[in-house]
PDB file of C-alpha atoms in Angstrom:
ATOM      1  CA  MET Z   1     -59.332  -1.482  70.395  1.00  0.00           C
ATOM      2  CA  GLU Z   2     -59.511   2.174  72.176  1.00  0.00           C
ATOM      3  CA  ARG Z   3     -55.545   1.921  73.142  1.00  0.00           C
ATOM      4  CA  LEU Z   4     -54.939   0.792  68.978  1.00  0.00           C
ATOM      5  CA  HIS Z   5     -56.965   4.482  68.655  1.00  0.00           C
ATOM      6  CA  ARG Z   6     -54.813   6.863  70.807  1.00  0.00           C
ATOM      7  CA  HIS Z   7     -51.509   4.626  69.448  1.00  0.00           C
ATOM      8  CA  ILE Z   8     -52.516   6.534  66.403  1.00  0.00           C
ATOM      9  CA  ASN Z   9     -54.159   8.966  67.061  1.00  0.00           C
ATOM     10  CA  SER Z  10     -50.206   9.511  69.294  1.00  0.00           C
ATOM     11  CA  PHE Z  11     -48.153   8.896  66.302  1.00  0.00           C
ATOM     12  CA  SER Z  12     -50.213  11.029  64.316  1.00  0.00           C
ATOM     13  CA  GLN Z  13     -50.216  13.696  66.293  1.00  0.00           C
ATOM     14  CA  PHE Z  14     -46.042  13.700  66.027  1.00  0.00           C
ATOM     15  CA  LEU Z  15     -46.104  13.532  62.751  1.00  0.00           C
ATOM     16  CA  GLU Z  16     -47.312  16.639  62.898  1.00  0.00           C
ATOM     17  CA  GLU Z  17     -45.782  18.569  65.195  1.00  0.00           C
ATOM     18  CA  CYS Z  18     -42.290  16.871  63.349  1.00  0.00           C
ATOM     19  CA  MET Z  19     -43.314  18.815  60.357  1.00  0.00           C
ATOM     20  CA  GLU Z  20     -43.661  21.907  61.738  1.00  0.00           C
ATOM     21  CA  SER Z  21     -40.474  21.522  63.612  1.00  0.00           C
ATOM     22  CA  LYS Z  22     -37.590  23.898  61.609  1.00  0.00           C
ATOM     23  CA  GLU Z  23     -35.278  21.333  63.057  1.00  0.00           C
ATOM     24  CA  LEU Z  24     -36.708  18.513  61.516  1.00  0.00           C
ATOM     25  CA  SER Z  25     -37.871  20.482  58.539  1.00  0.00           C
ATOM     26  CA  GLY Z  26     -36.443  18.815  56.110  1.00  0.00           C
ATOM     27  CA  ALA Z  27     -36.159  15.500  57.263  1.00  0.00           C
ATOM     28  CA  SER Z  28     -40.329  15.657  56.919  1.00  0.00           C
ATOM     29  CA  SER Z  29     -40.299  17.182  53.448  1.00  0.00           C
ATOM     30  CA  ALA Z  30     -38.735  14.140  52.337  1.00  0.00           C
ATOM     31  CA  LEU Z  31     -41.246  11.877  53.742  1.00  0.00           C
ATOM     32  CA  GLU Z  32     -44.271  13.468  52.446  1.00  0.00           C
ATOM     33  CA  ALA Z  33     -42.887  13.845  49.178  1.00  0.00           C
ATOM     34  CA  VAL Z  34     -42.165   9.324  49.696  1.00  0.00           C
ATOM     35  CA  PHE Z  35     -46.140   8.876  50.580  1.00  0.00           C
ATOM     36  CA  HIS Z  36     -47.835  12.199  49.137  1.00  0.00           C
ATOM     37  CA  GLY Z  37     -45.952  11.130  45.008  1.00  0.00           C
ATOM     38  CA  GLY Z  38     -44.040  14.221  44.988  1.00  0.00           C
ATOM     39  CA  ASN Z  39     -40.633  15.402  43.195  1.00  0.00           C
ATOM     40  CA  ARG Z  40     -38.743  12.597  45.038  1.00  0.00           C
ATOM     41  CA  GLU Z  41     -35.640  13.230  43.196  1.00  0.00           C
ATOM     42  CA  GLY Z  42     -34.009  16.323  44.389  1.00  0.00           C
ATOM     43  CA  LYS Z  43     -35.289  16.452  47.835  1.00  0.00           C
ATOM     44  CA  LEU Z  44     -34.241  12.481  47.746  1.00  0.00           C
ATOM     45  CA  SER Z  45     -31.039  14.723  46.353  1.00  0.00           C
ATOM     46  CA  SER Z  46     -30.407  16.244  50.556  1.00  0.00           C
ATOM     47  CA  PHE Z  47     -31.626  12.797  52.642  1.00  0.00           C
ATOM     48  CA  PHE Z  48     -29.729  10.163  50.162  1.00  0.00           C
ATOM     49  CA  PRO Z  49     -26.500  11.931  49.405  1.00  0.00           C
ATOM     50  CA  ALA Z  50     -24.571   8.013  48.648  1.00  0.00           C
ATOM     51  CA  VAL Z  51     -28.341   7.707  46.086  1.00  0.00           C
ATOM     52  CA  ALA Z  52     -27.435  11.215  44.087  1.00  0.00           C
ATOM     53  CA  GLU Z  53     -24.420  10.638  43.291  1.00  0.00           C
ATOM     54  CA  ARG Z  54     -24.867   7.048  42.128  1.00  0.00           C
ATOM     55  CA  LYS Z  55     -27.462   8.764  39.782  1.00  0.00           C
ATOM     56  CA  LYS Z  56     -24.894  11.919  38.746  1.00  0.00           C
ATOM     57  CA  ARG Z  57     -22.175   9.291  37.500  1.00  0.00           C
ATOM     58  CA  LYS Z  58     -24.763   7.339  34.960  1.00  0.00           C
ATOM     59  CA  ARG Z  59     -25.439  10.887  33.499  1.00  0.00           C
ATOM     60  CA  VAL Z  60     -22.126  12.065  33.099  1.00  0.00           C
ATOM     61  CA  ALA Z  61     -21.241   8.449  32.222  1.00  0.00           C
ATOM     62  CA  ALA Z  62     -24.208   8.318  30.065  1.00  0.00           C
ATOM     63  CA  LYS Z  63     -23.458  11.617  28.110  1.00  0.00           C
ATOM     64  CA  ASN Z  64     -19.429  10.970  27.283  1.00  0.00           C
ATOM     65  CA  GLY Z  65     -20.984   7.743  26.171  1.00  0.00           C
ATOM     66  CA  ARG Z  66     -23.176   9.386  23.549  1.00  0.00           C
ATOM     67  CA  ALA Z  67     -20.358  11.915  22.954  1.00  0.00           C
ATOM     68  CA  GLU Z  68     -18.409   8.987  22.428  1.00  0.00           C
ATOM     69  CA  ARG Z  69     -20.444   7.875  19.233  1.00  0.00           C
ATOM     70  CA  VAL Z  70     -20.406  10.792  18.169  1.00  0.00           C
ATOM     71  CA  GLU Z  71     -16.992  11.383  17.547  1.00  0.00           C
ATOM     72  CA  ALA Z  72     -17.090   7.115  16.398  1.00  0.00           C
ATOM     73  CA  GLU Z  73     -19.916   8.144  13.406  1.00  0.00           C
ATOM     74  CA  SER Z  74     -18.213  11.863  12.416  1.00  0.00           C
ATOM     75  CA  GLN Z  75     -14.591   9.127  11.624  1.00  0.00           C
ATOM     76  CA  ARG Z  76     -16.597   6.535   9.747  1.00  0.00           C
ATOM     77  CA  MET Z  77     -17.929   9.514   7.554  1.00  0.00           C
ATOM     78  CA  THR Z  78     -15.222  11.095   6.658  1.00  0.00           C
ATOM     79  CA  HIS Z  79     -13.730   7.925   5.815  1.00  0.00           C
ATOM     80  CA  ILE Z  80     -16.240   7.478   3.858  1.00  0.00           C
ATOM     81  CA  VAL Z  81     -15.943  10.995   1.526  1.00  0.00           C
ATOM     82  CA  VAL Z  82     -11.792  10.198   2.121  1.00  0.00           C
ATOM     83  CA  GLU Z  83     -12.072   7.448   0.320  1.00  0.00           C
ATOM     84  CA  ARG Z  84     -15.040   7.823  -1.709  1.00  0.00           C
ATOM     85  CA  ASN Z  85     -12.654  10.614  -3.491  1.00  0.00           C
ATOM     86  CA  ARG Z  86      -9.920   7.814  -3.532  1.00  0.00           C
ATOM     87  CA  ARG Z  87     -11.540   5.842  -6.032  1.00  0.00           C
ATOM     88  CA  ARG Z  88     -12.941   8.746  -7.564  1.00  0.00           C
ATOM     89  CA  LEU Z  89      -9.618   9.949  -8.811  1.00  0.00           C
ATOM     90  CA  MET Z  90      -7.907   6.798  -9.208  1.00  0.00           C
ATOM     91  CA  ASN Z  91     -10.838   5.494 -11.726  1.00  0.00           C
ATOM     92  CA  GLU Z  92     -10.147   9.401 -13.270  1.00  0.00           C
ATOM     93  CA  HIS Z  93      -6.844   8.094 -14.211  1.00  0.00           C
ATOM     94  CA  LEU Z  94      -7.262   4.435 -14.700  1.00  0.00           C
ATOM     95  CA  CYS Z  95      -9.137   5.984 -17.341  1.00  0.00           C
ATOM     96  CA  ALA Z  96      -6.833   8.051 -18.524  1.00  0.00           C
ATOM     97  CA  LEU Z  97      -4.391   5.873 -18.264  1.00  0.00           C
ATOM     98  CA  ARG Z  98      -6.300   3.361 -21.125  1.00  0.00           C
ATOM     99  CA  SER Z  99      -7.385   6.621 -23.164  1.00  0.00           C
ATOM    100  CA  LEU Z 100      -3.284   6.146 -24.073  1.00  0.00           C
ATOM    101  CA  MET Z 101      -3.141   2.310 -24.965  1.00  0.00           C
ATOM    102  CA  PRO Z 102      -4.464   0.621 -28.385  1.00  0.00           C
ATOM    103  CA  SER Z 103      -7.248  -0.957 -27.779  1.00  0.00           C
ATOM    104  CA  SER Z 104      -4.915  -4.408 -28.386  1.00  0.00           C
ATOM    105  CA  PHE Z 105      -3.472  -3.744 -24.597  1.00  0.00           C
ATOM    106  CA  VAL Z 106      -6.418  -3.321 -22.993  1.00  0.00           C
ATOM    107  CA  GLN Z 107      -9.172  -5.966 -23.056  1.00  0.00           C
ATOM    108  CA  ARG Z 108     -10.807  -6.140 -20.004  1.00  0.00           C
ATOM    109  CA  GLY Z 109     -11.809  -2.414 -17.791  1.00  0.00           C
ATOM    110  CA  ASP Z 110     -10.671  -4.349 -15.005  1.00  0.00           C
ATOM    111  CA  GLN Z 111      -7.819  -2.155 -12.895  1.00  0.00           C
ATOM    112  CA  ALA Z 112      -5.538  -5.034 -12.912  1.00  0.00           C
ATOM    113  CA  SER Z 113      -6.166  -5.595 -17.467  1.00  0.00           C
ATOM    114  CA  ILE Z 114      -5.148  -1.643 -17.891  1.00  0.00           C
ATOM    115  CA  ILE Z 115      -2.146  -1.880 -16.055  1.00  0.00           C
ATOM    116  CA  GLY Z 116      -1.158  -5.032 -17.604  1.00  0.00           C
ATOM    117  CA  GLY Z 117      -1.531  -3.947 -20.907  1.00  0.00           C
ATOM    118  CA  ALA Z 118       0.068  -0.387 -19.920  1.00  0.00           C
ATOM    119  CA  ILE Z 119       3.395  -2.440 -18.419  1.00  0.00           C
ATOM    120  CA  ASP Z 120       3.169  -4.084 -22.227  1.00  0.00           C
ATOM    121  CA  PHE Z 121       2.769  -1.090 -24.220  1.00  0.00           C
ATOM    122  CA  ILE Z 122       5.386   1.077 -22.300  1.00  0.00           C
ATOM    123  CA  LYS Z 123       8.257  -1.927 -23.295  1.00  0.00           C
ATOM    124  CA  GLU Z 124       7.222  -1.947 -26.344  1.00  0.00           C
ATOM    125  CA  LEU Z 125       7.770   1.271 -27.285  1.00  0.00           C
ATOM    126  CA  GLU Z 126      11.274   0.810 -25.151  1.00  0.00           C
ATOM    127  CA  GLN Z 127      11.845  -1.182 -27.780  1.00  0.00           C
ATOM    128  CA  MET Z 128      10.631   0.322 -30.541  1.00  0.00           C
ATOM    129  CA  LEU Z 129      12.590   3.490 -29.296  1.00  0.00           C
ATOM    130  CA  LEU Z 130      15.760   1.696 -29.068  1.00  0.00           C
ATOM    131  CA  SER Z 131      15.827   0.338 -32.660  1.00  0.00           C
ATOM    132  CA  PHE Z 132      15.151   3.739 -33.599  1.00  0.00           C
ATOM    133  CA  GLN Z 133      18.235   4.445 -31.867  1.00  0.00           C
ATOM    134  CA  ALA Z 134      20.058   2.595 -33.975  1.00  0.00           C
ATOM    135  CA  GLU Z 135      18.527   3.409 -36.625  1.00  0.00           C
ATOM    136  CA  LYS Z 136      20.018   6.978 -36.609  1.00  0.00           C
ATOM    137  CA  VAL Z 137      22.804   5.806 -35.155  1.00  0.00           C
ATOM    138  CA  SER Z 138      24.123   3.691 -38.227  1.00  0.00           C
ATOM    139  CA  ARG Z 139      22.862   6.821 -40.837  1.00  0.00           C
ATOM    140  CA  SER Z 140      24.647   9.257 -39.238  1.00  0.00           C
ATOM    141  CA  SER Z 141      27.687   8.731 -37.158  1.00  0.00           C
ATOM    142  CA  PRO Z 142      30.994   8.024 -39.591  1.00  0.00           C
ATOM    143  CA  SER Z 143      31.776   4.398 -40.307  1.00  0.00           C
ATOM    144  CA  PRO Z 144      32.839   2.002 -38.147  1.00  0.00           C
ATOM    145  CA  ALA Z 145      37.142   2.102 -39.271  1.00  0.00           C
ATOM    146  CA  GLU Z 146      37.388   5.832 -37.821  1.00  0.00           C
ATOM    147  CA  ASP Z 147      37.920   5.920 -33.701  1.00  0.00           C
ATOM    148  CA  GLY Z 148      37.256   2.101 -32.773  1.00  0.00           C
ATOM    149  CA  TRP Z 149      33.605   3.626 -33.399  1.00  0.00           C
ATOM    150  CA  SER Z 150      30.780   1.471 -34.078  1.00  0.00           C
ATOM    151  CA  PRO Z 151      26.837   1.394 -33.999  1.00  0.00           C
ATOM    152  CA  ALA Z 152      25.829  -0.450 -31.687  1.00  0.00           C
ATOM    153  CA  ALA Z 153      28.520   0.412 -28.567  1.00  0.00           C
ATOM    154  CA  ALA Z 154      26.388   3.933 -29.231  1.00  0.00           C
ATOM    155  CA  THR Z 155      22.951   2.260 -28.757  1.00  0.00           C
ATOM    156  CA  VAL Z 156      24.579  -0.081 -25.909  1.00  0.00           C
ATOM    157  CA  SER Z 157      25.679   3.218 -23.710  1.00  0.00           C
ATOM    158  CA  SER Z 158      21.929   4.718 -25.183  1.00  0.00           C
ATOM    159  CA  PHE Z 159      20.372   1.581 -23.095  1.00  0.00           C
ATOM    160  CA  PHE Z 160      22.233   1.536 -19.526  1.00  0.00           C
ATOM    161  CA  VAL Z 161      21.600   4.775 -17.190  1.00  0.00           C
ATOM    162  CA  SER Z 162      23.488   3.414 -14.450  1.00  0.00           C
ATOM    163  CA  PRO Z 163      25.075  -0.524 -15.286  1.00  0.00           C
ATOM    164  CA  GLN Z 164      26.367  -2.799 -12.597  1.00  0.00           C
ATOM    165  CA  TYR Z 165      28.951  -4.638 -15.945  1.00  0.00           C
ATOM    166  CA  THR Z 166      30.376  -2.588 -18.619  1.00  0.00           C
ATOM    167  CA  GLY Z 167      32.474  -5.020 -19.970  1.00  0.00           C
ATOM    168  CA  TYR Z 168      30.868  -5.473 -23.783  1.00  0.00           C
ATOM    169  CA  CYS Z 169      30.953  -1.879 -24.165  1.00  0.00           C
ATOM    170  CA  PHE Z 170      34.154  -1.952 -23.755  1.00  0.00           C
ATOM    171  CA  GLY Z 171      35.170  -4.309 -25.980  1.00  0.00           C
ATOM    172  CA  LEU Z 172      32.707  -2.340 -28.861  1.00  0.00           C
ATOM    173  CA  ARG Z 173      34.294   1.090 -28.618  1.00  0.00           C
ATOM    174  CA  ARG Z 174      38.092  -1.328 -29.342  1.00  0.00           C
ATOM    175  CA  ALA Z 175      37.289  -4.267 -31.266  1.00  0.00           C
ATOM    176  CA  ASP Z 176      38.511  -6.076 -28.398  1.00  0.00           C
ATOM    177  CA  GLU Z 177      37.219  -9.656 -29.423  1.00  0.00           C
ATOM    178  CA  GLU Z 178      38.130 -10.691 -26.090  1.00  0.00           C
ATOM    179  CA  GLY Z 179      35.378  -8.695 -25.076  1.00  0.00           C
ATOM    180  CA  GLU Z 180      33.114 -10.159 -27.188  1.00  0.00           C
ATOM    181  CA  SER Z 181      32.328 -13.083 -24.126  1.00  0.00           C
ATOM    182  CA  GLU Z 182      31.190 -10.513 -21.887  1.00  0.00           C
ATOM    183  CA  VAL Z 183      27.424  -8.613 -20.754  1.00  0.00           C
ATOM    184  CA  ASP Z 184      26.316  -5.426 -19.253  1.00  0.00           C
ATOM    185  CA  VAL Z 185      24.047  -5.711 -17.453  1.00  0.00           C
ATOM    186  CA  GLU Z 186      22.276  -2.864 -15.241  1.00  0.00           C
ATOM    187  CA  VAL Z 187      20.105  -4.366 -11.884  1.00  0.00           C
ATOM    188  CA  THR Z 188      16.683  -2.063  -9.762  1.00  0.00           C
ATOM    189  CA  ALA Z 189      14.773  -3.644  -7.568  1.00  0.00           C
ATOM    190  CA  VAL Z 190      12.314  -2.445  -5.667  1.00  0.00           C
ATOM    191  CA  GLN Z 191       9.861  -4.263  -3.338  1.00  0.00           C
ATOM    192  CA  GLY Z 192      10.646  -7.228  -5.021  1.00  0.00           C
ATOM    193  CA  HIS Z 193      10.187  -5.932  -7.924  1.00  0.00           C
ATOM    194  CA  VAL Z 194      13.881  -6.327 -10.389  1.00  0.00           C
ATOM    195  CA  ASN Z 195      14.120  -4.361 -13.476  1.00  0.00           C
ATOM    196  CA  LEU Z 196      17.088  -6.711 -15.238  1.00  0.00           C
ATOM    197  CA  LYS Z 197      18.902  -4.890 -18.885  1.00  0.00           C
ATOM    198  CA  VAL Z 198      21.631  -7.501 -20.618  1.00  0.00           C
ATOM    199  CA  ALA Z 199      23.730  -5.791 -23.780  1.00  0.00           C
ATOM    200  CA  GLY Z 200      25.537  -8.966 -25.174  1.00  0.00           C
ATOM    201  CA  ARG Z 201      27.341 -10.730 -28.617  1.00  0.00           C
ATOM    202  CA  ARG Z 202      24.204 -13.293 -29.410  1.00  0.00           C
ATOM    203  CA  ARG Z 203      24.127 -17.212 -29.540  1.00  0.00           C
ATOM    204  CA  PRO Z 204      22.581 -19.890 -29.701  1.00  0.00           C
ATOM    205  CA  GLY Z 205      19.930 -21.159 -27.760  1.00  0.00           C
ATOM    206  CA  GLN Z 206      21.976 -18.059 -25.263  1.00  0.00           C
ATOM    207  CA  LEU Z 207      18.223 -16.892 -23.378  1.00  0.00           C
ATOM    208  CA  VAL Z 208      16.960 -19.812 -23.091  1.00  0.00           C
ATOM    209  CA  LYS Z 209      19.734 -20.870 -20.661  1.00  0.00           C
ATOM    210  CA  ALA Z 210      19.778 -18.039 -18.751  1.00  0.00           C
ATOM    211  CA  ILE Z 211      16.262 -17.716 -18.313  1.00  0.00           C
ATOM    212  CA  ALA Z 212      16.436 -21.303 -17.153  1.00  0.00           C
ATOM    213  CA  ALA Z 213      19.445 -20.131 -15.205  1.00  0.00           C
ATOM    214  CA  ILE Z 214      17.277 -16.861 -13.570  1.00  0.00           C
ATOM    215  CA  GLU Z 215      14.483 -18.034 -12.779  1.00  0.00           C
ATOM    216  CA  GLU Z 216      16.860 -21.067 -10.686  1.00  0.00           C
ATOM    217  CA  LEU Z 217      17.927 -18.660  -8.871  1.00  0.00           C
ATOM    218  CA  ARG Z 218      14.107 -18.246  -7.341  1.00  0.00           C
ATOM    219  CA  LEU Z 219      13.473 -14.955  -9.918  1.00  0.00           C
ATOM    220  CA  THR Z 220       9.337 -15.026 -11.562  1.00  0.00           C
ATOM    221  CA  VAL Z 221      10.647 -14.005 -15.359  1.00  0.00           C
ATOM    222  CA  LEU Z 222       7.546 -11.908 -15.883  1.00  0.00           C
ATOM    223  CA  HIS Z 223       8.123  -9.461 -19.053  1.00  0.00           C
ATOM    224  CA  LEU Z 224      10.688  -9.891 -21.389  1.00  0.00           C
ATOM    225  CA  SER Z 225      11.015  -8.452 -24.714  1.00  0.00           C
ATOM    226  CA  ILE Z 226      15.033  -8.627 -27.463  1.00  0.00           C
ATOM    227  CA  THR Z 227      15.834  -6.076 -29.283  1.00  0.00           C
ATOM    228  CA  SER Z 228      18.101  -6.526 -31.966  1.00  0.00           C
ATOM    229  CA  LEU Z 229      21.056  -4.108 -32.047  1.00  0.00           C
ATOM    230  CA  ASP Z 230      22.909  -5.773 -35.734  1.00  0.00           C
ATOM    231  CA  ALA Z 231      23.909  -9.292 -36.447  1.00  0.00           C
ATOM    232  CA  VAL Z 232      25.752  -9.938 -33.202  1.00  0.00           C
ATOM    233  CA  SER Z 233      24.505  -7.797 -30.825  1.00  0.00           C
ATOM    234  CA  VAL Z 234      21.242  -8.225 -29.298  1.00  0.00           C
ATOM    235  CA  LEU Z 235      19.973  -6.176 -26.086  1.00  0.00           C
ATOM    236  CA  TYR Z 236      17.150  -7.725 -23.146  1.00  0.00           C
ATOM    237  CA  SER Z 237      15.218  -6.230 -20.905  1.00  0.00           C
ATOM    238  CA  LEU Z 238      13.129  -8.235 -18.005  1.00  0.00           C
ATOM    239  CA  ASN Z 239      10.559  -8.098 -15.464  1.00  0.00           C
ATOM    240  CA  LEU Z 240      11.694 -10.055 -13.477  1.00  0.00           C
ATOM    241  CA  LYS Z 241       9.562 -10.633  -9.211  1.00  0.00           C
ATOM    242  CA  MET Z 242      11.366 -12.103  -6.282  1.00  0.00           C
ATOM    243  CA  GLU Z 243      10.741 -15.573  -4.362  1.00  0.00           C
ATOM    244  CA  GLU Z 244       9.997 -15.472  -0.278  1.00  0.00           C
ATOM    245  CA  ASP Z 245      13.135 -18.125  -0.363  1.00  0.00           C
ATOM    246  CA  CYS Z 246      14.809 -16.132  -3.599  1.00  0.00           C
ATOM    247  CA  ARG Z 247      18.584 -15.958  -1.447  1.00  0.00           C
ATOM    248  CA  LEU Z 248      19.364 -12.274  -3.199  1.00  0.00           C
ATOM    249  CA  GLY Z 249      18.921  -9.807  -1.332  1.00  0.00           C
ATOM    250  CA  SER Z 250      20.234  -6.778  -3.114  1.00  0.00           C
ATOM    251  CA  ALA Z 251      20.510  -5.165  -7.160  1.00  0.00           C
ATOM    252  CA  ASP Z 252      24.097  -5.638  -6.526  1.00  0.00           C
ATOM    253  CA  GLU Z 253      24.486  -9.297  -6.028  1.00  0.00           C
ATOM    254  CA  ILE Z 254      21.442 -10.007  -8.581  1.00  0.00           C
ATOM    255  CA  ALA Z 255      23.131  -8.087 -10.958  1.00  0.00           C
ATOM    256  CA  SER Z 256      26.589  -9.972  -9.992  1.00  0.00           C
ATOM    257  CA  ALA Z 257      24.631 -12.892 -10.346  1.00  0.00           C
ATOM    258  CA  VAL Z 258      24.081 -12.960 -13.787  1.00  0.00           C
ATOM    259  CA  HIS Z 259      26.848 -11.588 -15.385  1.00  0.00           C
ATOM    260  CA  GLN Z 260      28.301 -14.930 -13.815  1.00  0.00           C
ATOM    261  CA  ILE Z 261      25.862 -16.336 -16.437  1.00  0.00           C
ATOM    262  CA  PHE Z 262      25.659 -14.657 -18.722  1.00  0.00           C
ATOM    263  CA  SER Z 263      29.760 -15.312 -18.871  1.00  0.00           C
ATOM    264  CA  TYR Z 264      29.602 -18.767 -17.996  1.00  0.00           C
ATOM    265  CA  ILE Z 265      27.096 -19.422 -21.053  1.00  0.00           C
ATOM    266  CA  ASN Z 266      29.044 -17.351 -23.267  1.00  0.00           C
ATOM    267  CA  THR Z 267      32.600 -18.881 -22.561  1.00  0.00           C
ATOM    268  CA  TYR Z 268      30.979 -22.792 -22.588  1.00  0.00           C
TER     269      TYR Z 268
END
């Protein structure tokens, strides 16, 4: 026991000398922090550099993670505000559009019904405009015998903007009987939706056969309007949708196919 006491006293004396030594002041401070529960983080940092480096990396990673979360939340809130404003403007425009149409064209208040009703209303207005134009031209223009003029030819000319085929209109102007089998065709296509205009001589079963042939080309008829110019001339306006397996890739190709269809029907 006496030997053990001597060893303990020697060790205590050694520790006191270490704490008083200037060379081991850093070590004594670290030991003091460990044994007496002091602030070990700052003092252990100089004594254990690897531990300090790991703590530093953790603090940086935590700071970066907080910054990323704040940025993500800011972007999310910005997207919500932009989307809310877009929906508000769209609803305002739809309400304004609905107010411009008769109630008979809008049975429900959803977006699809309003847009579909607007399309039908515009088509009806176009048909009424063509009828009024034909009536106006027939009243204010000279007789058909003068210079090969005819009201139908004038109305057909105003019906088209940039037609791919104009044989029927030229035939009416020249009063050419061979031109009666021709048709005027204009096609515009945008992102799979086709606007088709056809002018020609009215024939029995013509429209039914033409629609059947058009649908065989994988063109679905969405809307159709018919305008009679006189006893023999008729204008067709069709809205079509190109199906996925449609082999016609451009407006000119569709116009050529439709022209062949009507030419065949009018000939046979």
